[in-house]
């Protein structure tokens, strides 16, 4: 009864910017860490950025530090990823990830969005 829906993917030229959003919906008791991962063809899925709920601590892949910014709006159960100075190597399917407790009597589970394609051309 939980789903994460990404939006904002698309095509952009190198050096351009793109914004992604991911909204969690369904039965949500509490929302924990949320983040973005990406996977390019033939490569492993990798962490792009992640933000904790309470402390707002963030983690970024070294390859995106200084270019990408993660933010979230807990009232909207939404996490965002602002991507600037995009490079062709950023091309991948970007997946939203969230730790969610659906009920107070159970622990958190990780949920994944369906992914959104980001293509950066030279």
PDB file of C-alpha atoms in Angstrom:
ATOM      1  CA  UNK A   1       0.000   0.000   0.000  1.00  0.00           C
ATOM      2  CA  UNK A   2       3.015   2.245  -0.435  1.00  0.00           C
ATOM      3  CA  UNK A   3       4.310   3.598  -3.665  1.00  0.00           C
ATOM      4  CA  UNK A   4       7.014   6.011  -4.656  1.00  0.00           C
ATOM      5  CA  UNK A   5       6.526   7.893  -7.870  1.00  0.00           C
ATOM      6  CA  UNK A   6       9.383   9.765  -9.484  1.00  0.00           C
ATOM      7  CA  UNK A   7       8.975  12.577 -11.923  1.00  0.00           C
ATOM      8  CA  UNK A   8      11.134  15.126 -13.659  1.00  0.00           C
ATOM      9  CA  UNK A   9      13.399  12.899 -15.664  1.00  0.00           C
ATOM     10  CA  UNK A  10      14.166  13.674 -19.237  1.00  0.00           C
ATOM     11  CA  UNK A  11      16.775  14.770 -21.697  1.00  0.00           C
ATOM     12  CA  UNK A  12      19.221  17.591 -21.166  1.00  0.00           C
ATOM     13  CA  UNK A  13      22.464  18.765 -22.681  1.00  0.00           C
ATOM     14  CA  UNK A  14      25.681  18.596 -20.729  1.00  0.00           C
ATOM     15  CA  UNK A  15      25.974  21.525 -18.390  1.00  0.00           C
ATOM     16  CA  UNK A  16      22.247  21.810 -18.021  1.00  0.00           C
ATOM     17  CA  UNK A  17      20.032  21.274 -15.034  1.00  0.00           C
ATOM     18  CA  UNK A  18      17.215  18.968 -14.160  1.00  0.00           C
ATOM     19  CA  UNK A  19      15.033  18.529 -11.115  1.00  0.00           C
ATOM     20  CA  UNK A  20      13.611  15.260  -9.908  1.00  0.00           C
ATOM     21  CA  UNK A  21      10.890  14.694  -7.388  1.00  0.00           C
ATOM     22  CA  UNK A  22       9.587  11.626  -5.661  1.00  0.00           C
ATOM     23  CA  UNK A  23       6.338  11.481  -3.772  1.00  0.00           C
ATOM     24  CA  UNK A  24       5.499   8.693  -1.385  1.00  0.00           C
ATOM     25  CA  UNK A  25       1.877   7.775  -0.988  1.00  0.00           C
ATOM     26  CA  UNK A  26      -0.232   5.118   0.603  1.00  0.00           C
ATOM     27  CA  UNK A  27      -0.215   3.846   4.148  1.00  0.00           C
ATOM     28  CA  UNK A  28       2.581   5.757   5.815  1.00  0.00           C
ATOM     29  CA  UNK A  29       3.019   5.890   9.546  1.00  0.00           C
ATOM     30  CA  UNK A  30       6.400   7.534   9.387  1.00  0.00           C
ATOM     31  CA  UNK A  31       8.960   8.359   6.783  1.00  0.00           C
ATOM     32  CA  UNK A  32      12.610   7.759   7.422  1.00  0.00           C
ATOM     33  CA  UNK A  33      15.618   8.371   5.269  1.00  0.00           C
ATOM     34  CA  UNK A  34      14.937   9.142   1.648  1.00  0.00           C
ATOM     35  CA  UNK A  35      17.346   9.155  -1.194  1.00  0.00           C
ATOM     36  CA  UNK A  36      18.160   8.784  -4.816  1.00  0.00           C
ATOM     37  CA  UNK A  37      20.007   5.997  -6.533  1.00  0.00           C
ATOM     38  CA  UNK A  38      20.864   5.547 -10.154  1.00  0.00           C
ATOM     39  CA  UNK A  39      21.712   2.705 -12.443  1.00  0.00           C
ATOM     40  CA  UNK A  40      23.284   2.897 -15.844  1.00  0.00           C
ATOM     41  CA  UNK A  41      23.238  -0.028 -18.273  1.00  0.00           C
ATOM     42  CA  UNK A  42      25.773  -2.638 -17.276  1.00  0.00           C
ATOM     43  CA  UNK A  43      26.494  -0.959 -13.977  1.00  0.00           C
ATOM     44  CA  UNK A  44      25.446  -1.510 -10.407  1.00  0.00           C
ATOM     45  CA  UNK A  45      22.869   0.680  -8.805  1.00  0.00           C
ATOM     46  CA  UNK A  46      24.682   3.360  -6.857  1.00  0.00           C
ATOM     47  CA  UNK A  47      23.814   5.899  -4.238  1.00  0.00           C
ATOM     48  CA  UNK A  48      23.459   9.418  -5.542  1.00  0.00           C
ATOM     49  CA  UNK A  49      22.214  11.266  -2.495  1.00  0.00           C
ATOM     50  CA  UNK A  50      20.449  10.447   0.727  1.00  0.00           C
ATOM     51  CA  UNK A  51      18.987  12.486   3.559  1.00  0.00           C
ATOM     52  CA  UNK A  52      18.066  11.424   7.060  1.00  0.00           C
ATOM     53  CA  UNK A  53      14.843  12.605   8.592  1.00  0.00           C
ATOM     54  CA  UNK A  54      15.727  13.956  12.010  1.00  0.00           C
ATOM     55  CA  UNK A  55      19.195  15.353  11.586  1.00  0.00           C
ATOM     56  CA  UNK A  56      18.877  16.239   7.910  1.00  0.00           C
ATOM     57  CA  UNK A  57      22.263  14.657   7.455  1.00  0.00           C
ATOM     58  CA  UNK A  58      23.045  14.179   3.803  1.00  0.00           C
ATOM     59  CA  UNK A  59      25.309  11.885   1.892  1.00  0.00           C
ATOM     60  CA  UNK A  60      26.334  12.366  -1.688  1.00  0.00           C
ATOM     61  CA  UNK A  61      28.263  10.288  -4.119  1.00  0.00           C
ATOM     62  CA  UNK A  62      31.643  11.870  -4.710  1.00  0.00           C
ATOM     63  CA  UNK A  63      30.816  12.169  -8.370  1.00  0.00           C
ATOM     64  CA  UNK A  64      27.877  14.497  -7.726  1.00  0.00           C
ATOM     65  CA  UNK A  65      29.081  16.577  -4.791  1.00  0.00           C
ATOM     66  CA  UNK A  66      28.812  20.247  -5.534  1.00  0.00           C
ATOM     67  CA  UNK A  67      26.463  19.636  -8.425  1.00  0.00           C
ATOM     68  CA  UNK A  68      23.449  17.843  -6.962  1.00  0.00           C
ATOM     69  CA  UNK A  69      21.350  18.891  -4.012  1.00  0.00           C
ATOM     70  CA  UNK A  70      18.869  16.716  -2.184  1.00  0.00           C
ATOM     71  CA  UNK A  71      15.986  18.187  -0.245  1.00  0.00           C
ATOM     72  CA  UNK A  72      12.724  16.976   1.167  1.00  0.00           C
ATOM     73  CA  UNK A  73       9.335  18.171   2.234  1.00  0.00           C
ATOM     74  CA  UNK A  74       8.079  15.859   4.928  1.00  0.00           C
ATOM     75  CA  UNK A  75       4.626  17.406   4.890  1.00  0.00           C
ATOM     76  CA  UNK A  76       4.317  16.279   1.287  1.00  0.00           C
ATOM     77  CA  UNK A  77       6.213  13.020   1.742  1.00  0.00           C
ATOM     78  CA  UNK A  78       8.378  14.159  -1.098  1.00  0.00           C
ATOM     79  CA  UNK A  79      12.084  14.167  -1.780  1.00  0.00           C
ATOM     80  CA  UNK A  80      13.742  16.220  -4.470  1.00  0.00           C
ATOM     81  CA  UNK A  81      16.987  16.142  -6.341  1.00  0.00           C
ATOM     82  CA  UNK A  82      18.265  19.263  -8.012  1.00  0.00           C
ATOM     83  CA  UNK A  83      20.876  18.353 -10.578  1.00  0.00           C
ATOM     84  CA  UNK A  84      23.114  21.046 -11.982  1.00  0.00           C
ATOM     85  CA  UNK A  85      26.089  20.964 -14.306  1.00  0.00           C
ATOM     86  CA  UNK A  86      24.969  17.637 -15.639  1.00  0.00           C
ATOM     87  CA  UNK A  87      27.477  15.415 -17.361  1.00  0.00           C
ATOM     88  CA  UNK A  88      26.976  12.587 -19.848  1.00  0.00           C
ATOM     89  CA  UNK A  89      28.131  10.156 -17.185  1.00  0.00           C
ATOM     90  CA  UNK A  90      25.099  11.156 -15.133  1.00  0.00           C
ATOM     91  CA  UNK A  91      22.932   9.361 -17.665  1.00  0.00           C
ATOM     92  CA  UNK A  92      21.049   6.619 -15.871  1.00  0.00           C
ATOM     93  CA  UNK A  93      17.724   5.556 -14.523  1.00  0.00           C
ATOM     94  CA  UNK A  94      17.224   7.353 -11.251  1.00  0.00           C
ATOM     95  CA  UNK A  95      15.351   5.574  -8.508  1.00  0.00           C
ATOM     96  CA  UNK A  96      13.777   7.019  -5.436  1.00  0.00           C
ATOM     97  CA  UNK A  97      14.306   5.115  -2.216  1.00  0.00           C
ATOM     98  CA  UNK A  98      12.636   5.588   1.129  1.00  0.00           C
ATOM     99  CA  UNK A  99      12.536   3.971   4.527  1.00  0.00           C
ATOM    100  CA  UNK A 100       8.902   3.791   5.502  1.00  0.00           C
ATOM    101  CA  UNK A 101       6.975   2.455   8.438  1.00  0.00           C
ATOM    102  CA  UNK A 102       3.475   1.663   7.284  1.00  0.00           C
ATOM    103  CA  UNK A 103       2.217   1.029  10.806  1.00  0.00           C
ATOM    104  CA  UNK A 104       3.432   1.927  14.265  1.00  0.00           C
ATOM    105  CA  UNK A 105       3.774  -1.709  15.278  1.00  0.00           C
ATOM    106  CA  UNK A 106       6.267  -2.624  12.620  1.00  0.00           C
ATOM    107  CA  UNK A 107       9.722  -1.534  11.664  1.00  0.00           C
ATOM    108  CA  UNK A 108      10.699   0.365   8.599  1.00  0.00           C
ATOM    109  CA  UNK A 109      11.086  -1.217   5.215  1.00  0.00           C
ATOM    110  CA  UNK A 110      12.768   0.132   2.151  1.00  0.00           C
ATOM    111  CA  UNK A 111      10.672   1.021  -0.850  1.00  0.00           C
ATOM    112  CA  UNK A 112      11.693   1.855  -4.369  1.00  0.00           C
ATOM    113  CA  UNK A 113      10.162   3.931  -7.072  1.00  0.00           C
ATOM    114  CA  UNK A 114       9.783   2.750 -10.631  1.00  0.00           C
ATOM    115  CA  UNK A 115      12.647   4.897 -11.831  1.00  0.00           C
ATOM    116  CA  UNK A 116      12.894   7.848 -14.151  1.00  0.00           C
ATOM    117  CA  UNK A 117      15.283   8.130 -17.057  1.00  0.00           C
ATOM    118  CA  UNK A 118      17.811  10.932 -17.124  1.00  0.00           C
ATOM    119  CA  UNK A 119      19.770  11.338 -20.317  1.00  0.00           C
ATOM    120  CA  UNK A 120      22.573  13.852 -20.653  1.00  0.00           C
ATOM    121  CA  UNK A 121      24.017  14.445 -24.081  1.00  0.00           C
ATOM    122  CA  UNK A 122      27.400  15.891 -24.957  1.00  0.00           C
TER     123      UNK A 122
END
